[in-house]
Every structure is written in C-alpha cells, then in structure tokens.
C-alpha cells in the first residue's frame, strides 16, 4: 500500500485512475429521459401507438482531455465538477398530431442536456431532435393508408 502512495505522491487518492462512460450508456440515459419528457405531453401521447413510443438515439462520445495537475491548490476539489467528456446526440422521436411539436422537441433537448450533464458528467456539444413520424387519430387504425 505504501508503495502505491509513493509512486504518485502529488495526486490525491480519490483523483487517480480514469472514468469512462460508454456510448451505449449515454444513449440509454438519453432515451429514458426523452421518453419521460414526451410523456408529459398528454395530447400527443394518446395518438402514438403503444409499441412505437421509444425514442431512438445515436450517440458519439469523446473523452475529456487529460487534466493538468498544475494549479490544483487554487481550485477546490469539492467546488468543481469534473467533466468526463463530450457527447453528440441524435434523437429520433414519433409524435402525435396535432400537438405542439416545437415544445415537445425543446423539452427533449433541455431535459436530455441537463440529465446527461448530471448523471454522466458529460457536456452535450450537439443534440439534434428529429421527428420521424406523426401519428393522428385518422392514421392510427391502419398503417397502409395515407391521409392526404
């Protein structure tokens, strides 16, 4: 034990090592949060068929650059939050129609950005929300016909 402490005496025990968050973990968090954000819009939720509600997420994660150990005495370890990396996300959703599409997409963007920062310790550099399909009361009963 004492040999380990002597190898890296300048770095406190709690800051040694590395933490990585996989792309799929960030994607699962984003999918869960997007589903939760969309569930608050009751006018839209009732029109989307039950099996089609899960948002699809494409993720790209880049690790944070190595931190410089110089100047750590000036910063308080408790006062700063470590950023583990940067995430780029593309979320595809299906929404009910008519509904406030812009408000739903904005809620997804806001909540996913906040939760990825809080839960995964990552900054979201780019987040695109795409509406893949709109479901209305007229199209719910048949998938083959198209409303014109």
Short mmCIF file of C-alpha atoms in Angstrom, two decimals:
data_model
loop_
_atom_site.label_atom_id
_atom_site.label_comp_id
_atom_site.label_asym_id
_atom_site.label_seq_id
_atom_site.Cartn_x
_atom_site.Cartn_y
_atom_site.Cartn_z
CA UNK A 1 0.00 0.00 0.00
CA UNK A 2 2.73 2.47 0.88
CA UNK A 3 4.48 1.73 -2.41
CA UNK A 4 1.40 2.82 -4.36
CA UNK A 5 1.21 6.11 -2.48
CA UNK A 6 4.89 6.76 -3.13
CA UNK A 7 4.55 6.24 -6.89
CA UNK A 8 2.22 9.22 -7.38
CA UNK A 9 2.52 11.42 -4.31
CA UNK A 10 1.17 14.59 -5.98
CA UNK A 11 -2.25 13.19 -6.92
CA UNK A 12 -4.77 12.55 -4.13
CA UNK A 13 -6.14 9.02 -3.84
CA UNK A 14 -9.65 10.00 -5.00
CA UNK A 15 -8.41 11.52 -8.26
CA UNK A 16 -6.28 8.61 -9.52
CA UNK A 17 -7.40 6.46 -12.38
CA UNK A 18 -9.85 7.15 -15.17
CA UNK A 19 -13.61 7.06 -15.59
CA UNK A 20 -15.11 6.41 -18.99
CA UNK A 21 -18.76 6.39 -19.98
CA UNK A 22 -19.63 4.22 -22.98
CA UNK A 23 -21.71 5.46 -25.92
CA UNK A 24 -24.47 2.96 -25.18
CA UNK A 25 -24.81 4.20 -21.58
CA UNK A 26 -25.26 7.78 -22.78
CA UNK A 27 -27.76 6.54 -25.38
CA UNK A 28 -29.80 4.69 -22.74
CA UNK A 29 -29.87 7.72 -20.48
CA UNK A 30 -30.95 9.96 -23.37
CA UNK A 31 -33.66 7.53 -24.49
CA UNK A 32 -35.06 7.22 -20.98
CA UNK A 33 -35.08 10.99 -20.42
CA UNK A 34 -36.60 11.71 -23.85
CA UNK A 35 -39.39 9.20 -23.21
CA UNK A 36 -40.01 10.77 -19.80
CA UNK A 37 -40.08 14.31 -21.28
CA UNK A 38 -42.55 13.32 -24.01
CA UNK A 39 -44.86 11.54 -21.55
CA UNK A 40 -45.77 14.93 -20.06
CA UNK A 41 -47.49 15.98 -23.31
CA UNK A 42 -50.80 14.17 -22.91
CA UNK A 43 -52.32 15.44 -26.17
CA UNK A 44 -49.56 13.71 -28.14
CA UNK A 45 -49.05 10.52 -26.12
CA UNK A 46 -52.56 9.18 -26.74
CA UNK A 47 -52.12 9.23 -30.52
CA UNK A 48 -48.84 7.30 -30.77
CA UNK A 49 -49.32 3.51 -30.94
CA UNK A 50 -48.01 1.77 -27.79
CA UNK A 51 -45.10 -0.08 -29.39
CA UNK A 52 -43.74 2.99 -31.18
CA UNK A 53 -43.02 5.38 -28.29
CA UNK A 54 -39.37 4.59 -27.60
CA UNK A 55 -37.07 7.31 -28.93
CA UNK A 56 -34.12 6.08 -30.98
CA UNK A 57 -30.76 7.61 -30.03
CA UNK A 58 -27.48 7.74 -31.94
CA UNK A 59 -24.54 8.78 -29.79
CA UNK A 60 -20.92 9.76 -30.21
CA UNK A 61 -18.82 10.26 -27.08
CA UNK A 62 -15.40 11.90 -26.88
CA UNK A 63 -13.33 11.61 -23.72
CA UNK A 64 -12.22 14.76 -21.98
CA UNK A 65 -8.57 15.71 -22.44
CA UNK A 66 -6.22 14.87 -19.60
CA UNK A 67 -6.40 17.45 -16.85
CA UNK A 68 -3.35 19.47 -15.96
CA UNK A 69 -2.34 18.94 -12.33
CA UNK A 70 -0.70 22.37 -12.01
CA UNK A 71 -2.74 24.95 -10.13
CA UNK A 72 -4.92 22.46 -8.27
CA UNK A 73 -4.17 24.10 -4.96
CA UNK A 74 -6.02 27.23 -6.08
CA UNK A 75 -9.10 25.25 -7.03
CA UNK A 76 -11.25 23.49 -4.50
CA UNK A 77 -11.82 19.83 -5.38
CA UNK A 78 -15.33 19.98 -3.92
CA UNK A 79 -16.20 23.20 -5.75
CA UNK A 80 -15.56 21.99 -9.27
CA UNK A 81 -17.35 19.29 -11.18
CA UNK A 82 -15.23 17.03 -13.36
CA UNK A 83 -16.32 16.81 -16.97
CA UNK A 84 -15.74 13.29 -18.26
CA UNK A 85 -16.17 14.12 -21.90
CA UNK A 86 -18.38 15.45 -24.61
CA UNK A 87 -21.41 13.80 -26.17
CA UNK A 88 -23.05 14.37 -29.53
CA UNK A 89 -26.59 13.01 -29.79
CA UNK A 90 -29.21 12.50 -32.45
CA UNK A 91 -32.63 11.57 -31.09
CA UNK A 92 -35.44 10.40 -33.36
CA UNK A 93 -38.99 10.52 -31.99
CA UNK A 94 -42.53 9.78 -33.13
CA UNK A 95 -45.20 12.23 -32.02
CA UNK A 96 -48.94 12.54 -32.02
CA UNK A 97 -50.60 15.04 -34.33
CA UNK A 98 -51.98 17.65 -33.86
CA UNK A 99 -49.77 18.71 -30.95
CA UNK A 100 -47.13 21.30 -30.14
CA UNK A 101 -44.18 19.69 -31.92
CA UNK A 102 -41.75 22.52 -31.16
CA UNK A 103 -42.47 22.42 -27.41
CA UNK A 104 -42.00 18.66 -27.31
CA UNK A 105 -38.66 18.79 -29.15
CA UNK A 106 -37.48 21.67 -26.93
CA UNK A 107 -38.40 19.72 -23.79
CA UNK A 108 -36.44 16.71 -25.04
CA UNK A 109 -33.39 18.86 -25.82
CA UNK A 110 -33.47 20.69 -22.49
CA UNK A 111 -34.02 17.67 -20.26
CA UNK A 112 -31.56 15.37 -22.07
CA UNK A 113 -28.84 18.04 -21.89
CA UNK A 114 -29.42 18.60 -18.16
CA UNK A 115 -29.55 14.93 -17.24
CA UNK A 116 -26.53 13.86 -19.32
CA UNK A 117 -24.56 16.58 -17.55
CA UNK A 118 -25.84 15.49 -14.12
CA UNK A 119 -25.87 11.70 -14.49
CA UNK A 120 -22.92 11.03 -16.81
CA UNK A 121 -20.79 14.09 -16.05
CA UNK A 122 -20.60 14.98 -19.75
CA UNK A 123 -21.26 18.13 -21.71
CA UNK A 124 -23.62 17.84 -24.69
CA UNK A 125 -21.99 19.68 -27.58
CA UNK A 126 -24.58 18.85 -30.21
CA UNK A 127 -28.10 17.50 -29.81
CA UNK A 128 -30.46 17.10 -32.76
CA UNK A 129 -34.07 16.01 -32.31
CA UNK A 130 -35.76 14.66 -35.44
CA UNK A 131 -39.43 13.84 -35.80
CA UNK A 132 -39.56 10.60 -37.74
CA UNK A 133 -43.31 10.18 -37.92
CA UNK A 134 -46.52 11.93 -36.85
CA UNK A 135 -49.48 9.83 -35.73
CA UNK A 136 -53.01 11.18 -35.88
CA UNK A 137 -56.36 9.70 -34.94
CA UNK A 138 -57.04 9.14 -38.66
CA UNK A 139 -53.92 7.05 -39.28
CA UNK A 140 -53.91 5.03 -36.09
CA UNK A 141 -56.27 2.29 -37.29
CA UNK A 142 -54.47 1.48 -40.49
CA UNK A 143 -50.78 1.61 -41.34
CA UNK A 144 -51.31 1.11 -45.05
CA UNK A 145 -53.38 4.13 -45.95
CA UNK A 146 -52.05 7.64 -46.11
CA UNK A 147 -54.06 10.70 -45.18
CA UNK A 148 -53.89 13.41 -47.84
#
